[in-house]
PDB file of C-alpha atoms in Angstrom:
ATOM      1  CA  MET A  26     226.414 258.496  68.726  1.00 64.00           C
ATOM      2  CA  PRO A  27     229.986 258.270  67.383  1.00 75.00           C
ATOM      3  CA  LEU A  28     232.543 256.164  69.192  1.00 75.00           C
ATOM      4  CA  SER A  29     235.507 257.740  70.905  1.00 83.00           C
ATOM      5  CA  GLU A  30     239.007 257.044  69.617  1.00 85.00           C
ATOM      6  CA  HIS A  31     239.652 254.588  72.442  1.00 86.00           C
ATOM      7  CA  GLU A  32     236.373 252.756  71.784  1.00 84.00           C
ATOM      8  CA  GLN A  33     237.164 252.550  68.062  1.00 84.00           C
ATOM      9  CA  ARG A  34     240.586 251.018  68.802  1.00 85.00           C
ATOM     10  CA  LEU A  35     239.006 248.485  71.175  1.00 83.00           C
ATOM     11  CA  PHE A  36     236.332 247.653  68.622  1.00 81.00           C
ATOM     12  CA  GLU A  37     238.951 247.097  65.891  1.00 83.00           C
ATOM     13  CA  GLN A  38     241.000 244.921  68.236  1.00 81.00           C
ATOM     14  CA  ILE A  39     237.936 242.796  69.052  1.00 79.00           C
ATOM     15  CA  GLU A  40     237.133 242.462  65.338  1.00 79.00           C
ATOM     16  CA  ARG A  41     240.681 241.297  64.555  1.00 79.00           C
ATOM     17  CA  SER A  42     240.667 238.748  67.360  1.00 76.00           C
ATOM     18  CA  LEU A  43     237.281 237.407  66.252  1.00 74.00           C
ATOM     19  CA  ALA A  44     238.404 237.177  62.637  1.00 75.00           C
ATOM     20  CA  GLU A  45     241.400 235.074  63.702  1.00 77.00           C
ATOM     21  CA  ASP A  46     239.254 232.498  65.507  1.00 76.00           C
ATOM     22  CA  PRO A  47     237.713 230.233  62.816  1.00 76.00           C
ATOM     23  CA  LYS A  48     235.776 228.150  65.349  1.00 78.00           C
ATOM     24  CA  PHE A  49     234.029 231.223  66.732  1.00 71.00           C
ATOM     25  CA  ALA A  50     233.416 232.602  63.239  1.00 69.00           C
ATOM     26  CA  SER A  51     231.717 229.379  62.131  1.00 71.00           C
ATOM     27  CA  ALA A  52     229.612 229.336  65.320  1.00 70.00           C
ATOM     28  CA  VAL A  53     228.481 232.922  64.708  1.00 65.00           C
ATOM     29  CA  ARG A  54     227.782 232.198  61.047  1.00 65.00           C
ATOM     30  CA  ALA A  55     225.694 229.130  61.965  1.00 65.00           C
ATOM     31  CA  SER A  56     223.576 231.190  64.364  1.00 65.00           C
ATOM     32  CA  ASP A  57     223.148 234.058  61.893  1.00 66.00           C
ATOM     33  CA  PRO A  58     219.472 234.245  60.849  1.00 71.00           C
ATOM     34  CA  ARG A  59     220.442 235.214  57.286  1.00 73.00           C
ATOM     35  CA  PHE A  60     222.488 232.016  56.985  1.00 76.00           C
ATOM     36  CA  ARG A  61     219.557 229.922  58.192  1.00 81.00           C
ATOM     37  CA  VAL A  62     217.139 231.629  55.797  1.00 84.00           C
ATOM     38  CA  ARG A  63     219.507 231.113  52.885  1.00 86.00           C
ATOM     39  CA  ARG A  64     219.841 227.424  53.801  1.00 88.00           C
ATOM     40  CA  ARG A  65     216.043 227.042  54.056  1.00 90.00           C
ATOM     41  CA  LEU A  66     215.560 228.692  50.666  1.00 91.00           C
ATOM     42  CA  LEU A  67     218.130 226.362  49.098  1.00 93.00           C
ATOM     43  CA  VAL A  68     216.401 223.322  50.639  1.00 94.00           C
ATOM     44  CA  ALA A  69     213.050 224.576  49.362  1.00 95.00           C
ATOM     45  CA  ALA A  70     214.483 225.110  45.860  1.00 95.00           C
ATOM     46  CA  GLY A  71     215.843 221.557  45.892  1.00 96.00           C
ATOM     47  CA  LEU A  72     212.477 220.184  46.960  1.00 96.00           C
ATOM     48  CA  ILE A  73     210.699 222.175  44.249  1.00 96.00           C
ATOM     49  CA  ILE A  74     213.051 220.712  41.635  1.00 97.00           C
ATOM     50  CA  ALA A  75     212.584 217.206  43.053  1.00 97.00           C
ATOM     51  CA  GLY A  76     208.797 217.669  43.057  1.00 96.00           C
ATOM     52  CA  LEU A  77     208.902 218.819  39.448  1.00 96.00           C
ATOM     53  CA  ALA A  78     210.937 215.745  38.539  1.00 96.00           C
ATOM     54  CA  VAL A  79     208.353 213.515  40.255  1.00 96.00           C
ATOM     55  CA  VAL A  80     205.526 215.292  38.388  1.00 96.00           C
ATOM     56  CA  VAL A  81     207.262 214.755  35.053  1.00 96.00           C
ATOM     57  CA  TYR A  82     208.114 211.145  35.887  1.00 96.00           C
ATOM     58  CA  GLY A  83     204.528 210.483  36.980  1.00 95.00           C
ATOM     59  CA  ALA A  84     203.257 211.965  33.718  1.00 94.00           C
ATOM     60  CA  VAL A  85     205.694 209.904  31.626  1.00 96.00           C
ATOM     61  CA  ILE A  86     204.796 206.577  33.244  1.00 95.00           C
ATOM     62  CA  LYS A  87     201.127 207.626  33.304  1.00 93.00           C
ATOM     63  CA  THR A  88     200.652 207.379  37.058  1.00 93.00           C
ATOM     64  CA  PRO A  89     198.460 210.305  38.091  1.00 93.00           C
ATOM     65  CA  LEU A  90     198.853 209.581  41.800  1.00 96.00           C
ATOM     66  CA  LEU A  91     202.630 209.985  41.552  1.00 95.00           C
ATOM     67  CA  ALA A  92     202.252 213.201  39.563  1.00 95.00           C
ATOM     68  CA  VAL A  93     199.856 214.610  42.165  1.00 96.00           C
ATOM     69  CA  ALA A  94     202.259 213.633  44.954  1.00 96.00           C
ATOM     70  CA  GLY A  95     205.051 215.506  43.144  1.00 96.00           C
ATOM     71  CA  PHE A  96     202.817 218.548  42.808  1.00 96.00           C
ATOM     72  CA  VAL A  97     202.012 218.447  46.537  1.00 96.00           C
ATOM     73  CA  VAL A  98     205.752 218.301  47.306  1.00 96.00           C
ATOM     74  CA  MET A  99     206.318 221.319  45.052  1.00 97.00           C
ATOM     75  CA  LEU A 100     203.476 223.226  46.690  1.00 96.00           C
ATOM     76  CA  ALA A 101     204.698 222.464  50.209  1.00 96.00           C
ATOM     77  CA  ALA A 102     208.254 223.467  49.316  1.00 96.00           C
ATOM     78  CA  ALA A 103     207.045 226.741  47.814  1.00 95.00           C
ATOM     79  CA  ALA A 104     205.032 227.492  50.966  1.00 94.00           C
ATOM     80  CA  TYR A 105     208.096 226.691  53.103  1.00 94.00           C
ATOM     81  CA  ALA A 106     210.239 229.046  51.002  1.00 92.00           C
ATOM     82  CA  LEU A 107     207.650 231.807  51.216  1.00 91.00           C
ATOM     83  CA  GLN A 108     207.353 231.424  54.982  1.00 90.00           C
ATOM     84  CA  SER A 109     211.139 231.526  55.394  1.00 85.00           C
ATOM     85  CA  HIS A 110     211.378 234.613  53.201  1.00 83.00           C
ATOM     86  CA  ARG A 111     208.649 236.405  55.170  1.00 82.00           C
ATOM     87  CA  ARG A 112     210.362 235.597  58.460  1.00 78.00           C
ATOM     88  CA  ALA A 113     213.566 237.073  57.099  1.00 75.00           C
ATOM     89  CA  GLN A 114     211.778 240.263  56.072  1.00 74.00           C
ATOM     90  CA  SER A 115     210.257 240.937  59.491  1.00 64.00           C
ATOM     91  CA  PRO A 116     212.497 239.650  62.264  1.00 53.00           C
ATOM     92  CA  ASP A 117     211.020 239.369  65.721  1.00 53.00           C
ATOM     93  CA  LEU A 118     211.729 242.252  68.038  1.00 42.00           C
ATOM     94  CA  HIS A 119     212.830 241.027  71.446  1.00 45.00           C
ATOM     95  CA  VAL A 120     212.756 243.447  74.360  1.00 43.00           C
ATOM     96  CA  VAL A 121     214.240 242.702  77.729  1.00 46.00           C
ATOM     97  CA  GLY A 122     212.180 243.894  80.645  1.00 47.00           C
ATOM     98  CA  GLY A 123     209.357 245.558  78.753  1.00 47.00           C
ATOM     99  CA  THR A 124     207.137 245.635  75.734  1.00 49.00           C
ATOM    100  CA  THR A 125     207.227 247.610  72.561  1.00 49.00           C
ATOM    101  CA  SER A 126     205.233 247.976  69.406  1.00 52.00           C
ATOM    102  CA  ARG A 127     206.782 248.455  66.035  1.00 52.00           C
ATOM    103  CA  ARG A 128     205.251 248.925  62.641  1.00 52.00           C
ATOM    104  CA  PRO A 129     206.583 246.135  60.430  1.00 53.00           C
ATOM    105  CA  ARG A 130     208.768 247.465  57.625  1.00 56.00           C
ATOM    106  CA  GLY A 131     208.039 246.421  54.096  1.00 55.00           C
ATOM    107  CA  ARG A 132     204.598 245.093  54.926  1.00 60.00           C
ATOM    108  CA  ARG A 133     201.383 246.631  53.774  1.00 69.00           C
ATOM    109  CA  LEU A 134     198.976 247.511  56.518  1.00 70.00           C
ATOM    110  CA  SER A 135     195.435 246.240  56.342  1.00 79.00           C
ATOM    111  CA  MET A 136     192.561 248.681  56.086  1.00 81.00           C
ATOM    112  CA  ILE A 137     191.753 248.280  59.793  1.00 83.00           C
ATOM    113  CA  ASP A 138     195.388 248.931  60.740  1.00 81.00           C
ATOM    114  CA  ARG A 139     195.449 252.101  58.624  1.00 79.00           C
ATOM    115  CA  LEU A 140     192.195 253.336  60.186  1.00 81.00           C
ATOM    116  CA  GLU A 141     193.527 252.664  63.687  1.00 82.00           C
ATOM    117  CA  GLU A 142     196.738 254.518  62.830  1.00 81.00           C
ATOM    118  CA  ARG A 143     194.771 257.532  61.557  1.00 81.00           C
ATOM    119  CA  TRP A 144     192.592 257.457  64.692  1.00 80.00           C
ATOM    120  CA  ARG A 145     195.675 257.564  66.952  1.00 82.00           C
ATOM    121  CA  GLN A 146     197.250 260.416  64.956  1.00 82.00           C
ATOM    122  CA  ARG A 147     194.179 262.648  64.778  1.00 80.00           C
ATOM    123  CA  PRO A 148     194.333 266.133  66.326  1.00 76.00           C
ATOM    124  CA  GLU A 149     193.297 266.284  69.989  1.00 70.00           C
ATOM    125  CA  GLY A 150     190.400 268.705  69.365  1.00 61.00           C
ATOM    126  CA  HIS A 151     188.415 266.282  67.155  1.00 58.00           C
ATOM    127  CA  ARG A 152     186.838 263.836  69.543  1.00 54.00           C
TER     128      ARG A 152
END
């Protein structure tokens, strides 16, 4: 539904006032889920690089336990990055005062989910 002229002017005025308040802008940016995901991915990338460095260092000084520890750090950081990326792809849907179901976008449905979907969409005469 398009906004009326008055609503558009109010909206633009609110945007200008928010843009002028750097404290509010930084608070909104810090609570933005995209900002948090980006920060988590950067932390995970740093940990992957650090784990790789520990693996190489463990191999150079011929300490297999240190190399394995570096590999575990790399693996955990990769899992953390993957989990953060998946959360970003399918944000939680919050509903006030009710429930809803929503097919996740970008995700592949399992075979059971596809069969259930076909069962719900079948014509009424085929029971």
